[in-house]
Structures are given as structure tokens and as C-alpha cells.
Coordinates of C-alpha atoms in Angstrom, one line a residue:
M134 CA 3.8 18.2 41.6
A135 CA 7.0 18.4 39.6
R136 CA 5.7 15.8 37.2
A137 CA 2.5 17.8 36.6
L138 CA 4.4 21.0 35.9
L139 CA 6.6 19.2 33.4
F140 CA 3.6 17.7 31.7
Q141 CA 2.0 21.2 31.5
L142 CA 5.2 22.7 30.0
L143 CA 5.4 20.0 27.4
L144 CA 1.7 20.4 26.6
L145 CA 2.1 24.2 26.1
T146 CA 5.2 23.6 23.9
A147 CA 3.2 21.2 21.7
L148 CA 0.2 23.5 21.5
A149 CA 2.3 26.5 20.7
A150 CA 3.8 24.8 17.6
P151 CA 2.0 23.6 14.5
S152 CA 1.6 20.0 13.7
Q153 CA 3.7 17.7 11.4
G154 CA 2.3 14.6 9.8
N155 CA -1.1 13.2 9.1
R156 CA -3.4 11.4 11.5
L157 CA -3.6 7.9 10.1
G158 CA -6.9 6.0 10.0
P159 CA -7.4 2.3 9.1
T160 CA -7.7 3.2 5.4
S161 CA -5.1 6.0 5.1
R162 CA -2.4 5.6 2.5
L163 CA 0.9 4.6 3.9
R164 CA 3.7 6.4 2.2
Y165 CA 6.7 4.1 2.8
S166 CA 7.3 0.6 1.8
R167 CA 10.0 -2.1 1.6
F168 CA 10.5 -5.8 1.2
L169 CA 12.0 -7.4 4.3
D170 CA 13.4 -10.6 2.9
P171 CA 15.6 -11.6 -0.1
S172 CA 12.8 -13.6 -1.7
N173 CA 10.3 -10.7 -1.6
V174 CA 7.8 -12.8 0.4
I175 CA 7.4 -10.2 3.2
F176 CA 6.3 -6.7 2.2
L177 CA 6.0 -3.8 4.7
R178 CA 4.2 -0.5 4.4
W179 CA 4.4 2.1 7.1
D180 CA 3.7 5.7 8.0
F181 CA 3.7 7.8 11.1
D182 CA 2.1 10.8 12.9
Y183 CA 5.0 12.8 14.2
E184 CA 2.8 14.9 16.4
A185 CA 1.0 12.1 18.1
E186 CA 4.1 9.9 18.1
I187 CA 2.1 7.0 16.6
I188 CA 3.4 4.7 13.8
T189 CA 1.2 2.5 11.6
F190 CA 2.5 -0.7 10.0
E191 CA 0.9 -2.9 7.3
L192 CA 2.6 -6.3 6.9
Q193 CA 1.7 -8.4 3.9
V194 CA 3.1 -11.9 3.7
R195 CA 2.7 -14.7 1.2
T196 CA 1.3 -17.3 3.7
A197 CA -1.9 -18.7 5.1
G198 CA -0.4 -18.8 8.6
W199 CA 0.5 -16.3 11.3
V200 CA 2.6 -13.2 10.7
G201 CA 4.6 -11.0 13.0
L202 CA 6.4 -7.7 13.0
G203 CA 8.5 -6.0 15.7
V204 CA 11.8 -4.5 16.7
T205 CA 15.1 -6.2 17.7
N206 CA 18.6 -5.1 18.4
R207 CA 22.1 -5.7 16.9
Y208 CA 23.3 -8.6 19.1
T209 CA 20.4 -10.9 20.0
R210 CA 16.7 -11.6 19.4
V211 CA 16.2 -12.2 23.1
G212 CA 14.0 -9.3 24.4
S213 CA 12.7 -8.4 20.9
D214 CA 9.1 -7.2 20.7
L215 CA 6.9 -8.9 18.1
V216 CA 3.2 -8.1 17.3
V217 CA 1.7 -11.3 15.9
G218 CA -1.6 -12.1 14.3
G219 CA -3.5 -14.3 11.8
V220 CA -6.8 -15.7 10.6
L221 CA -8.0 -19.1 11.8
P222 CA -9.6 -21.5 9.4
D223 CA -13.1 -20.6 10.9
G224 CA -12.5 -16.9 10.0
N225 CA -11.8 -15.6 13.5
V226 CA -8.7 -13.5 13.9
Y227 CA -6.1 -13.5 16.7
F228 CA -3.8 -10.6 17.5
S229 CA -1.4 -9.8 20.4
D230 CA 1.6 -7.8 21.5
Q231 CA 4.4 -10.2 22.5
H232 CA 8.1 -10.5 23.1
L233 CA 10.9 -13.1 22.9
V234 CA 12.0 -14.6 26.2
D235 CA 14.7 -16.5 24.4
E236 CA 15.8 -16.9 20.7
D237 CA 12.7 -19.0 19.9
T238 CA 10.0 -18.6 22.5
L239 CA 7.3 -15.9 22.5
E240 CA 5.4 -14.6 25.5
K241 CA 2.4 -12.2 25.6
D242 CA 3.1 -8.8 27.1
G243 CA 1.3 -7.7 30.2
S244 CA 0.6 -4.4 28.5
Q245 CA -1.0 -4.6 25.0
D246 CA 0.2 -1.5 23.2
A247 CA -0.5 -2.3 19.6
E248 CA -4.0 -1.5 18.2
L249 CA -5.3 -3.7 15.4
Q250 CA -6.8 -1.9 12.4
R251 CA -7.2 -4.7 9.9
L252 CA -6.3 -8.4 9.6
T253 CA -7.2 -10.4 6.5
E254 CA -6.3 -13.5 4.7
D255 CA -7.0 -14.4 1.0
A256 CA -5.7 -17.1 -1.3
V257 CA -2.2 -15.6 -1.4
Y258 CA -1.6 -13.2 1.4
T259 CA -2.1 -12.7 5.1
T260 CA -2.2 -8.9 5.8
M261 CA -2.0 -7.3 9.2
R262 CA -2.3 -3.6 9.8
F263 CA -1.8 -2.1 13.3
S264 CA -0.6 1.1 15.1
R265 CA 1.6 1.5 18.1
P266 CA 3.1 4.5 20.0
F267 CA 6.7 5.5 19.3
R268 CA 7.4 4.8 23.0
S269 CA 5.1 2.8 25.2
C270 CA 5.5 2.5 28.9
D271 CA 6.0 -1.3 28.5
P272 CA 9.7 -2.2 28.9
Y273 CA 9.1 -5.2 26.6
D274 CA 8.4 -2.7 23.7
K275 CA 11.3 -1.3 21.8
D276 CA 11.2 2.4 21.1
I277 CA 10.6 3.7 17.6
T278 CA 13.2 6.5 17.3
S279 CA 15.1 8.7 14.8
D280 CA 17.9 6.1 14.9
T281 CA 18.3 3.1 12.5
V282 CA 15.7 0.6 13.6
R283 CA 16.3 -3.2 13.2
V284 CA 12.9 -4.4 12.1
L285 CA 12.1 -8.0 12.9
A286 CA 9.6 -9.9 10.7
A287 CA 8.5 -13.5 10.9
Y288 CA 5.8 -15.8 9.7
G289 CA 4.5 -19.4 9.9
L290 CA 3.0 -21.7 7.4
D291 CA 0.0 -22.3 9.7
D292 CA -1.5 -20.8 12.8
T293 CA 0.9 -22.4 15.3
L294 CA 2.9 -19.5 16.9
K295 CA 6.4 -21.0 16.6
L296 CA 9.5 -19.1 15.3
D297 CA 11.4 -20.8 12.5
R298 CA 14.8 -19.2 11.7
E299 CA 14.3 -19.9 8.0
R300 CA 11.2 -17.6 8.1
T301 CA 12.5 -14.9 10.5
F302 CA 14.3 -11.9 9.1
V303 CA 15.9 -8.7 10.3
K304 CA 16.3 -5.6 8.2
S305 CA 17.7 -2.2 9.2
I306 CA 15.4 0.7 8.2
F307 CA 15.2 4.4 9.0
L308 CA 11.5 4.4 9.8
L309 CA 11.0 8.1 10.7
Q310 CA 11.9 9.4 7.2
M311 CA 10.6 13.0 7.2
I312 CA 10.2 13.5 3.5
Q313 CA 8.7 10.9 1.1
P314 CA 10.3 11.3 -2.4
D315 CA 7.0 10.8 -4.1
D316 CA 5.8 14.0 -2.4
L317 CA 8.5 16.1 -3.9
H318 CA 8.3 18.1 -7.1
V319 CA 9.8 16.7 -10.3
P320 CA 10.6 19.4 -12.9
E321 CA 9.3 18.8 -16.4
D322 CA 12.6 19.9 -18.0
T323 CA 14.7 17.5 -16.0
I324 CA 18.1 16.7 -17.6
I325 CA 20.2 13.7 -16.6
H326 CA 24.0 13.8 -16.3
D327 CA 26.2 10.9 -15.3
L328 CA 29.6 11.2 -13.6
E329 CA 31.3 7.8 -13.8
L330 CA 34.4 5.8 -14.3
T331 CA 34.5 3.9 -17.6
D332 CA 35.7 0.3 -17.7
F333 CA 38.0 0.7 -14.7
L334 CA 39.9 -2.4 -13.8
I335 CA 39.5 -2.9 -10.1
P336 CA 42.9 -3.8 -8.6
E337 CA 43.4 -7.2 -6.9
E338 CA 43.8 -5.4 -3.5
D339 CA 41.7 -5.1 -0.4
T340 CA 41.3 -1.3 -0.7
T341 CA 41.4 1.0 -3.7
Y342 CA 40.5 4.7 -3.9
A343 CA 40.1 5.5 -7.6
C344 CA 39.8 9.2 -8.6
T345 CA 39.3 11.1 -11.8
F346 CA 38.3 14.7 -12.7
L347 CA 35.1 15.3 -14.7
P348 CA 33.3 18.4 -16.0
L349 CA 29.9 19.4 -14.7
P350 CA 27.2 20.0 -17.3
I351 CA 27.9 23.1 -19.5
V352 CA 24.8 25.3 -19.3
S353 CA 24.2 28.9 -20.6
K354 CA 22.4 30.0 -17.5
K355 CA 22.0 29.0 -13.9
H356 CA 20.5 25.6 -13.2
H357 CA 20.0 23.5 -10.1
I358 CA 20.9 19.9 -9.4
Y359 CA 18.0 18.6 -7.4
K360 CA 18.6 14.8 -7.1
F361 CA 21.3 12.2 -7.3
E362 CA 21.5 8.5 -7.2
P363 CA 24.2 5.8 -7.4
K364 CA 24.9 4.2 -10.7
L365 CA 26.2 0.8 -9.9
V366 CA 27.2 -2.2 -12.0
D367 CA 25.0 -5.1 -10.7
R368 CA 27.8 -7.7 -10.4
N369 CA 30.1 -5.2 -8.6
E370 CA 27.7 -3.8 -6.0
T371 CA 29.4 -5.6 -3.1
M372 CA 32.8 -4.1 -4.0
V373 CA 31.8 -0.4 -4.1
H374 CA 32.1 1.0 -0.5
H375 CA 31.3 4.6 -1.2
I376 CA 31.2 7.3 -4.0
L377 CA 31.9 10.9 -3.3
V378 CA 31.7 13.9 -5.7
Y379 CA 33.9 16.9 -4.7
A380 CA 33.6 20.4 -6.2
C381 CA 36.9 21.9 -7.5
G382 CA 37.8 25.5 -7.2
N383 CA 37.9 27.1 -10.6
A384 CA 41.5 28.2 -10.1
S385 CA 42.6 24.6 -9.7
T386 CA 45.0 22.9 -12.1
L387 CA 43.7 19.3 -12.4
P388 CA 45.4 16.1 -13.7
T389 CA 43.9 13.8 -16.3
G390 CA 43.2 10.1 -16.2
I391 CA 42.4 7.8 -13.3
S392 CA 44.7 7.3 -10.4
D393 CA 44.9 6.4 -6.7
C394 CA 43.2 9.3 -4.8
Y395 CA 45.8 9.3 -2.1
G396 CA 48.8 7.8 -3.8
A397 CA 52.1 9.0 -5.2
D398 CA 50.6 11.9 -7.1
P399 CA 49.1 14.4 -4.6
A400 CA 47.2 16.2 -7.4
F401 CA 44.6 13.4 -7.4
S402 CA 43.6 14.4 -3.8
L403 CA 42.8 18.0 -4.9
C404 CA 39.2 19.3 -4.4
S405 CA 37.8 18.6 -1.0
Q406 CA 34.3 20.2 -0.9
V407 CA 31.8 17.4 -1.0
I408 CA 28.7 18.2 -3.0
V409 CA 27.0 14.7 -3.0
G410 CA 27.9 11.4 -1.5
W411 CA 26.7 7.8 -1.4
A412 CA 27.7 4.9 0.7
V413 CA 26.8 1.2 1.4
G414 CA 23.0 0.8 1.8
G415 CA 22.1 4.2 0.4
T416 CA 19.7 4.9 -2.5
S417 CA 18.7 7.9 -4.4
Y418 CA 18.2 11.2 -2.7
Q419 CA 16.1 14.2 -3.8
F420 CA 16.7 17.5 -2.1
P421 CA 13.8 19.4 -0.5
D422 CA 11.9 21.5 -3.1
D423 CA 13.5 24.8 -1.9
V424 CA 17.2 23.8 -2.3
G425 CA 19.5 22.7 -5.0
I426 CA 23.2 22.6 -6.1
S427 CA 23.9 25.6 -8.3
I428 CA 25.7 25.2 -11.6
G429 CA 26.2 27.5 -14.5
T430 CA 27.2 30.8 -12.8
P431 CA 30.8 32.2 -12.6
L432 CA 30.8 31.4 -8.9
D433 CA 29.9 27.7 -9.4
P434 CA 32.4 24.9 -9.8
Q435 CA 33.0 23.7 -13.3
W436 CA 34.8 20.5 -12.5
I437 CA 34.5 17.8 -9.9
R438 CA 36.6 15.0 -8.5
L439 CA 34.9 11.6 -8.5
E440 CA 36.1 9.3 -5.8
I441 CA 35.1 5.6 -5.6
H442 CA 36.3 3.4 -2.8
Y443 CA 36.5 -0.3 -3.8
S444 CA 36.8 -3.1 -1.3
N445 CA 38.0 -6.2 -3.2
F446 CA 38.6 -8.4 -0.1
H447 CA 38.6 -11.6 -2.2
N448 CA 41.3 -10.1 -4.5
L449 CA 39.2 -11.0 -7.6
P450 CA 41.0 -10.5 -10.9
G451 CA 39.8 -9.1 -14.1
V452 CA 36.8 -7.1 -12.7
Y453 CA 35.9 -4.0 -14.7
D454 CA 33.6 -1.3 -13.3
S455 CA 31.7 1.7 -14.6
S456 CA 30.1 3.0 -11.4
G457 CA 29.4 6.6 -10.6
I458 CA 26.7 9.1 -9.7
R459 CA 23.7 10.1 -11.8
M460 CA 22.6 13.7 -11.3
Y461 CA 19.3 15.3 -12.2
Y462 CA 19.2 19.0 -12.9
T463 CA 16.7 21.7 -14.1
S464 CA 16.4 25.3 -15.1
Q465 CA 13.5 25.7 -12.7
L466 CA 15.4 27.4 -9.9
R467 CA 15.0 26.7 -6.2
K468 CA 15.1 29.3 -3.5
H469 CA 18.4 28.3 -2.0
D470 CA 21.9 27.2 -3.2
M471 CA 23.0 24.3 -1.0
G472 CA 26.4 23.2 0.3
V473 CA 27.9 20.4 2.3
L474 CA 30.0 20.8 5.4
Q475 CA 32.2 17.8 6.5
L476 CA 32.7 17.4 10.2
G477 CA 34.3 14.8 12.4
F478 CA 37.6 13.4 13.6
F479 CA 40.5 14.3 11.3
T480 CA 41.5 10.8 10.2
F481 CA 45.2 11.2 10.0
P482 CA 47.5 11.3 11.9
I483 CA 45.9 10.7 15.3
H484 CA 42.9 8.4 15.2
F485 CA 43.2 5.1 17.1
I486 CA 40.8 2.7 18.8
P487 CA 42.0 0.1 21.3
P488 CA 41.4 -3.6 20.8
R489 CA 38.8 -5.6 22.8
A490 CA 36.9 -2.4 23.7
E491 CA 33.3 -2.8 24.7
S492 CA 32.9 0.9 24.1
F493 CA 35.3 3.6 23.0
M494 CA 34.4 7.2 22.1
S495 CA 36.2 9.5 19.7
Y496 CA 35.7 13.2 19.3
G497 CA 36.2 15.7 16.5
L498 CA 35.7 19.4 17.1
C499 CA 34.8 22.2 14.7
K500 CA 35.0 25.9 15.6
T501 CA 33.3 28.2 13.2
E502 CA 34.8 31.5 14.4
K503 CA 37.2 31.6 11.4
F504 CA 34.6 30.8 8.7
E505 CA 34.0 34.4 7.7
E506 CA 37.7 35.2 7.4
M507 CA 38.4 32.1 5.3
N508 CA 35.3 32.5 3.2
G509 CA 36.4 35.8 1.9
A510 CA 32.9 37.3 2.4
P511 CA 30.4 37.5 5.2
V512 CA 28.9 34.1 6.2
P513 CA 25.2 34.2 6.9
D514 CA 23.7 31.9 9.4
I515 CA 23.5 28.5 7.8
Q516 CA 20.4 26.3 7.8
V517 CA 21.0 22.6 8.1
Y518 CA 18.3 20.3 6.6
G519 CA 20.0 16.9 6.2
Y520 CA 22.9 14.8 7.1
L521 CA 25.0 11.7 6.2
L522 CA 26.8 9.6 8.9
H523 CA 29.9 7.6 8.2
T524 CA 32.1 5.2 10.1
H525 CA 33.4 1.8 9.2
L526 CA 32.8 -1.6 10.7
A527 CA 33.6 -0.8 14.3
G528 CA 31.2 2.1 14.4
R529 CA 28.1 1.7 16.7
A530 CA 26.7 5.3 17.1
L531 CA 27.4 8.9 16.0
Q532 CA 26.1 12.3 16.9
A533 CA 26.7 16.0 16.1
V534 CA 26.2 18.4 19.0
Q535 CA 26.0 22.2 18.7
Y536 CA 27.3 24.7 21.3
R537 CA 26.9 28.5 21.5
N538 CA 28.8 30.7 24.0
G539 CA 30.0 27.7 25.9
T540 CA 26.5 26.2 26.3
Q541 CA 25.1 23.1 24.7
L542 CA 22.3 24.1 22.4
R543 CA 21.1 20.9 20.8
T544 CA 21.9 17.6 19.2
I545 CA 21.8 18.3 15.5
C546 CA 21.6 14.7 14.4
K547 CA 22.4 11.2 15.8
D548 CA 22.1 7.5 15.3
D549 CA 22.5 5.3 18.4
S550 CA 22.0 2.2 16.3
Y551 CA 24.3 2.9 13.4
D552 CA 24.5 0.2 10.7
F553 CA 27.4 0.2 8.4
N554 CA 25.2 -1.4 5.7
L555 CA 22.7 1.4 5.8
Q556 CA 24.4 4.7 5.1
E557 CA 22.0 7.1 3.6
T558 CA 21.3 10.8 3.4
R559 CA 18.6 11.7 5.8
D560 CA 16.4 14.8 6.3
L561 CA 16.1 16.5 9.7
P562 CA 12.6 16.9 11.1
Y563 CA 13.3 20.6 11.4
R564 CA 16.0 23.0 10.1
V565 CA 18.9 23.8 12.4
E566 CA 20.5 27.2 12.4
I567 CA 24.2 27.5 12.9
K568 CA 25.6 31.0 13.6
P569 CA 29.3 32.1 13.2
G570 CA 31.1 31.4 16.4
D571 CA 29.2 28.2 17.2
E572 CA 31.1 25.1 18.0
L573 CA 30.1 21.7 16.5
L574 CA 31.3 18.4 18.2
V575 CA 31.1 15.0 16.6
E576 CA 31.1 12.0 18.9
C577 CA 31.6 8.5 17.5
H578 CA 31.1 5.3 19.5
Y579 CA 33.1 2.2 18.6
Q580 CA 33.2 -1.4 19.7
T581 CA 36.2 -3.7 19.0
L582 CA 35.5 -6.9 21.0
D583 CA 36.3 -8.9 17.9
R584 CA 39.7 -7.4 17.4
D585 CA 43.0 -8.1 19.1
F586 CA 44.9 -5.3 17.4
L587 CA 44.8 -1.5 17.4
T588 CA 42.4 0.0 14.8
F589 CA 43.8 3.2 13.2
G590 CA 42.0 5.8 11.2
G591 CA 42.5 5.2 7.5
P592 CA 41.0 4.4 4.1
S593 CA 40.4 0.7 4.4
T594 CA 37.1 -0.7 5.7
I595 CA 39.0 -2.4 8.5
N596 CA 40.5 1.0 9.4
E597 CA 38.1 3.6 10.9
M598 CA 36.6 7.0 10.2
C599 CA 34.3 9.3 12.1
L600 CA 32.5 11.7 9.8
I601 CA 29.2 13.6 9.5
F602 CA 28.3 15.5 6.4
L603 CA 25.8 18.3 7.0
F604 CA 23.6 19.5 4.1
Y605 CA 22.8 23.2 4.4
Y606 CA 22.1 26.5 2.7
P607 CA 23.1 29.1 1.7
R608 CA 26.4 27.8 0.3
N609 CA 29.7 29.2 1.4
N610 CA 33.3 28.2 0.6
I611 CA 34.1 26.2 3.7
S612 CA 34.5 22.5 2.8
S613 CA 35.5 20.8 6.0
C614 CA 36.1 21.5 9.7
M615 CA 37.5 18.6 11.7
G616 CA 39.5 18.1 14.8
Y617 CA 41.9 15.7 16.6
P618 CA 43.4 15.5 20.1
D619 CA 46.9 16.1 21.2
I620 CA 48.4 12.6 20.9
I621 CA 51.5 13.6 22.9
F622 CA 49.3 14.5 25.9
V623 CA 47.5 11.2 25.4
A624 CA 50.7 9.2 25.3
H625 CA 52.0 10.9 28.5
E626 CA 48.7 10.1 30.3
M627 CA 49.2 6.5 29.3
G628 CA 52.7 6.5 30.8
E629 CA 54.5 6.5 27.5
E630 CA 57.2 8.8 26.2
A631 CA 56.6 10.8 23.0
S632 CA 58.1 14.0 21.6
D633 CA 56.0 14.2 18.4
S634 CA 52.8 12.9 17.0
M635 CA 54.3 9.9 15.2
E636 CA 56.0 8.8 18.4
G637 CA 52.7 9.3 20.2
M638 CA 50.9 7.1 17.8
M639 CA 53.6 4.4 17.9
A640 CA 53.5 4.5 21.7
M641 CA 49.9 3.2 21.6
N642 CA 51.3 -0.1 20.5
N643 CA 53.2 -0.4 23.9
V644 CA 50.0 -0.1 26.0
E645 CA 48.5 -3.2 27.6
W646 CA 44.9 -2.7 26.6
T647 CA 43.1 -3.7 29.7
P648 CA 39.5 -2.4 30.3
E649 CA 41.0 0.1 32.7
N650 CA 43.5 1.4 30.2
I651 CA 40.9 1.6 27.5
K652 CA 38.8 3.9 29.6
K653 CA 41.9 5.9 30.6
A654 CA 42.8 6.4 26.9
E655 CA 39.3 7.5 26.1
K656 CA 39.4 10.0 29.0
A657 CA 42.8 11.3 27.8
C658 CA 41.6 11.8 24.2
K659 CA 38.6 13.7 25.4
E660 CA 40.5 16.0 27.8
A661 CA 43.4 16.7 25.4
Q662 CA 43.5 20.0 23.5
Q663 CA 42.0 19.6 20.0
T664 CA 43.6 20.9 16.8
V665 CA 40.9 22.1 14.5
I666 CA 41.6 22.0 10.7
I667 CA 39.4 24.2 8.5
K668 CA 39.6 23.9 4.7
T669 CA 38.0 25.8 1.8
I670 CA 37.0 24.8 -1.7
D671 CA 40.2 26.6 -2.9
E672 CA 42.4 24.4 -0.7
I673 CA 43.1 27.2 1.8
V674 CA 43.8 25.6 5.2
E675 CA 43.9 27.1 8.6
N676 CA 44.2 25.6 12.1
T677 CA 42.9 26.6 15.5
T678 CA 42.5 24.9 18.8
G679 CA 39.8 24.1 21.3
W680 CA 38.5 21.7 23.9
V681 CA 35.9 19.0 23.9
Q682 CA 32.9 20.0 26.1
E683 CA 30.6 17.7 27.9
I684 CA 27.6 16.3 26.1
I685 CA 24.4 16.5 28.1
P686 CA 22.2 13.6 27.0
T687 CA 18.8 14.6 25.7
A688 CA 16.0 13.8 28.1
R689 CA 13.7 11.0 27.0
G690 CA 10.1 12.1 26.4
P691 CA 6.9 10.7 27.8
C692 CA 5.8 7.1 27.3
S693 CA 2.3 6.3 26.3
E694 CA 0.2 4.1 28.6
S695 CA -1.6 1.3 26.9
S696 CA -5.0 2.0 25.4
G697 CA -5.9 -1.7 25.9
G698 CA -4.8 -4.2 28.6
K699 CA -3.3 -3.8 32.0
V700 CA 0.1 -2.2 32.6
E701 CA 1.9 -4.4 35.1
P702 CA 3.5 -2.7 38.1
Q703 CA 7.0 -3.7 37.0
D704 CA 6.3 -1.9 33.7
K705 CA 6.2 1.5 35.4
T706 CA 9.8 2.4 35.0
P707 CA 11.1 5.9 35.8
A708 CA 12.4 6.4 32.3
G709 CA 9.5 8.7 31.4
F710 CA 6.2 9.9 32.8
W711 CA 2.7 8.8 31.8
T712 CA 0.7 10.4 29.0
A713 CA -2.8 9.6 28.0
P714 CA -3.4 7.4 24.9
V715 CA -3.8 9.3 21.7
A716 CA -6.9 8.7 19.6
L717 CA -6.1 7.0 16.2
S718 CA -9.2 7.7 14.3
G719 CA -9.9 10.5 11.9
S720 CA -7.5 12.4 9.7
S721 CA -6.2 15.9 9.4
T722 CA -3.6 17.8 7.4
A723 CA -0.8 19.5 9.3
T724 CA 2.1 21.8 8.9
P725 CA 5.7 21.3 10.2
R726 CA 6.5 21.9 13.8
R727 CA 9.4 21.6 16.1
P728 CA 9.5 17.9 17.2
P729 CA 8.7 16.7 20.7
L730 CA 11.4 16.1 23.3
A731 CA 11.4 12.4 22.4
A732 CA 12.7 13.4 19.0
L733 CA 15.2 16.1 20.0
L734 CA 18.4 14.8 20.3
L735 CA 25.8 9.1 13.1
G736 CA 49.1 -2.2 4.1
Q737 CA 51.1 0.1 1.9
G738 CA 48.0 1.5 0.4
A739 CA 46.9 2.8 3.8
V740 CA 50.4 4.4 4.4
S741 CA 50.3 6.1 1.0
W742 CA 46.8 7.4 1.8
L743 CA 47.8 8.8 5.2
L744 CA 50.9 10.5 3.8
A745 CA 48.9 12.0 0.9
T746 CA 46.2 13.2 3.3
L747 CA 48.8 14.8 5.5
R748 CA 50.4 16.6 2.5
S749 CA 47.1 17.9 1.4
R750 CA 46.5 19.5 4.9
V751 CA 49.9 21.1 5.3

């Protein structure tokens, strides 16, 4: 009875909201594409129907043998799902939904949840097109979610279904990309402006933060920046960790030249309101057609700080770089002026992660109650449309959660399968409204099984960060809102003496990091009072305090019973309830809607950076 009522409730919710996405038939154009291997032998196209929760793949491989596509995880291929197919020499096709029982052995699923649309072979390619639900009721099928998905592709030189590691590839992809760049408007009067370093000699050091101050385009009337992309020197791509562009307040007195962002001269850490950002794995990003970065009015920034983080782990000498950000702007104005709000764990002085941790959570709190006072003008409700997640190598998952009047409202964004090598700006499936007084909590999940030393928050890739950048409109003057726990309380909970924050951090070195103490420290960090630091574009800083609230996990939505094949009894897990298969034929246009529950939910140099950061926050 309860299950039936829940199904009716979900059905009414779906019917009450308009649709998003197109119904995909066997010949529909698939909007997204990517090569999956370094030699460009395997080419994938895909698209999805967000309402029906169906995704369609088309795999094209330069082979006359079998091809396969599926989903795997970070640690092992065992348990990966793989849909395989091919064309026999006599012209007959074979196609099945399978999984890996070990690293090399395939076994056919009891439930066949992939539906073949087309399978052909010519003199060059074998092409397989099929659809599958986001979430089937077969435990051997990995879910397609709004997280990073590790796509598994494989092929053979003939029709013998045997995995060969030389022809098996894994690529991290954000499959449920809500906006396809080709669908966005490109203004005819587009102007390009580059913000870049020029022939900068990368130091022979593991970590360098290079900063300079550059003017934005000088225009006689208001314009909007509507797109940005990284401008990287080919041979230096692996050394550029991230690029950030910060807007400067027009009252700021800025230094000249290029220097360490967080070194001896604190002036090079001025300007803290991020307007665009790029990190490893990202590409270009075009804003939705109704938003842009305003330039050219008295209220708009005239100068920016360009920050480039270099990771020269091999200490290569004599490497010059001219990387930066390319901006596209237009006089064709958009409806909204956008801003970026930086959330997360305030990196210095408190952040630490124990060694040998299977799992460790960190939390950073933002309280918006002071926004209006600090903004100097009323702050209207902000509409969040996109986000960028950022941790370093130990990061495994991130999420931002919204609370109102002490009650959890929603998960704004998340990625439970975060990949350091795929950091990109992503669009939300719907716009999230944040009201003054709301609290925003960022949770970061780390794993340090490969480390026998404490990991501290800091600038190096082997240090850690816990940041989420929210892209929103209308713009206000708040640049960041981040929190950190009372480390003295944490030290005392761990049985250590500490009278100030520095002693508290040093005390962490005295702890024997057993699994029990790791969990104890995580609990203490979560229960400690948080200091919340709020900063404006004009470098005004205010603090407040708050407490980390519990995060209620979002319920998983329904799974889809197979439209072909028998579902084995052991496949009927209680993770979701049954829903009828959705027809794949036909096509229709649709308008945006609120998503279903399944989608409701990212050395000395270090010491100098920490000290400079602390100075900039005092």
C-alpha cells in the first residue's frame, strides 16, 4: 500500500511539471560526443531523455570485431557493466548486457536492460547504438547519475568476446550535461580578449602560484562576457593545475609585474571575487543565454587578478609559459548580470586529514544572514545555475547542501565520484533559489590510504582544498563565505592540550591515527563550532559562527524493470521500487522541468601561502 501511494505521489509530481529533454529514436541526433582513447580509435556519441531517465549511446570503433561500452568504478573493473555487440561474418548481429566477474571475464546479466537500436559493420567501423535506463533494477548495472561517470570501452579484433587490456579504456565523463554548447546563441558582434601571462619562467619548484593584475576590456557602454576558455601552451598543459580570474574592487591599489600570489608581498593576494575559473580536465564554458558577466559600467570591475597554479613536480628548468583565459564578450546584453560565490572549508589555518583514512569528511559552513549588511545594499534572492567543484588528489566526493530555518531544503550540487582530472563548470538541471538567512554547507569526502602522513590544507596538489564555486545571478558584492571548525575543541576531544589554533594543529601530529581515532577526529570536527568568514569584492571581512547540521541523504528514485529478459529474484533489491519500462520510440519537444527524485540530490612555499592567506583574512 505504501509503495503504491509513493508511486502515485511521484507520478503526480512528474505530471504536474513540464518535461525536459527530447525523446530519442533510433535516428535522432545525439548532441554529445567524445573520443575515449588516446589514439582516437573509439568514438562515443550520446544523449539522454531527462524526463524518461533513458540514455542513448552510439559507439563507433575502428574494428571488424566486437565492441563494448559500459560503466566502471575508480578502483577495480570487477563488477563493471558492459554492453557488447558485433556483426558476424555471415551478417548476423549479436548483442547482450553483461558484467565483469573478474578483471578479464564477462558474464551475461540475468536481466537484459539495454535495448539495441542499430548495429552495423563496414570496411572501417563497427557501430553499435543502444539505449538503457539511468537506473535499472539489475544490481549488475551501474547507475547513470549526475556524478562523474567512469565510462568503460573495449573492443576486439574479431568476434571472440575476450577482454584485452591494450584495447580496454576508461574515461571520466559528466554524461548528464544539461546544456549543449552548440545549442547556445553566439552573438555576431563577438569580441575576444585574452588575459594571460607572457613568457613566464616557471620556477623549478613543485608548487608555484603566479599572479599578475590585468585590465578588463575598455568599452564605452555596457557589454557582457558570455564565454571563457583556457588558453594553454601545448607542451605545458600537464604543469598548469588551475587558472582563476578574480575581480578587483575599483578602489583597490594594485601592484605591477608578476609575483607569488601568496608570498612576501601581500598585495599580490588582493582581489578575491572569482569571476571565472578553470582547472584540470576542464574545457571552454559558455554561460546560459540569459546571463553574462557585466563590464563597462561604473559598478563593474575594471581590473582583475590572474592566478595560475603551476605544478612542476619534476623540477624542469627553463620552461616558459604564456597560459591564461580567453574571454568572449558582446554588446548584445543578456537579462542577468552573473556572479560567483565561493563556498567551502577555509583552507588555513585549520584543515587537516588523517593518514591511512578509508574515509574522512570535512565541512565548511556559510551563513548568509550578514550578506545584506556587507553588500551595502539589499540582496535579492540569488538564482544558482551552475557550479565548479574543487579538491586535490585525496578528494573523492563533494556536495553543497542548503538549509532554511534549520531544515534541510535540498542538495544544490554534488559529485559522489569526483575525479581530480575532470574539473569543469557544470550546469544545474534547474535553478536553485537562495534567500537571505539560508545556510549553505559544503561536505568533502577524502581518502588517504596511500599516505602515512597528515595532509594539511594548502596550495600544493599534495595539500588539500574543499571548495565549491556557485555561478548565480543577480550579482552582489559577496565574494566568499567559508567556514572552519574550532581546532582547540577538536584537540581536546582527541586528548591533546591546546590553548590556541596553532597548538591545536600541531597537536594533530601527536595523535596515533588508528581507524577509531580517525572516526573520532571526524566526529569532533563536525560537532565543533564553526567560524564563518565572509568577504566582499572590496576586501571587507566579517566573521560569524554556526554549527554543522546533519545531512539527510537524498532518497534514490525508482529503478526500471527490464523491457526484455527475466529479472532474477536476487536482482530485486530494496534500493528502489519497480516502475514500468518507458517506450523509446517517437520523439517530442519539451520544456524544462524539475528533475525526478533520482536526480535531486563536488615546503616553504606552502608556509608563505598560509601566512599570506591568514593576513588577507585578518
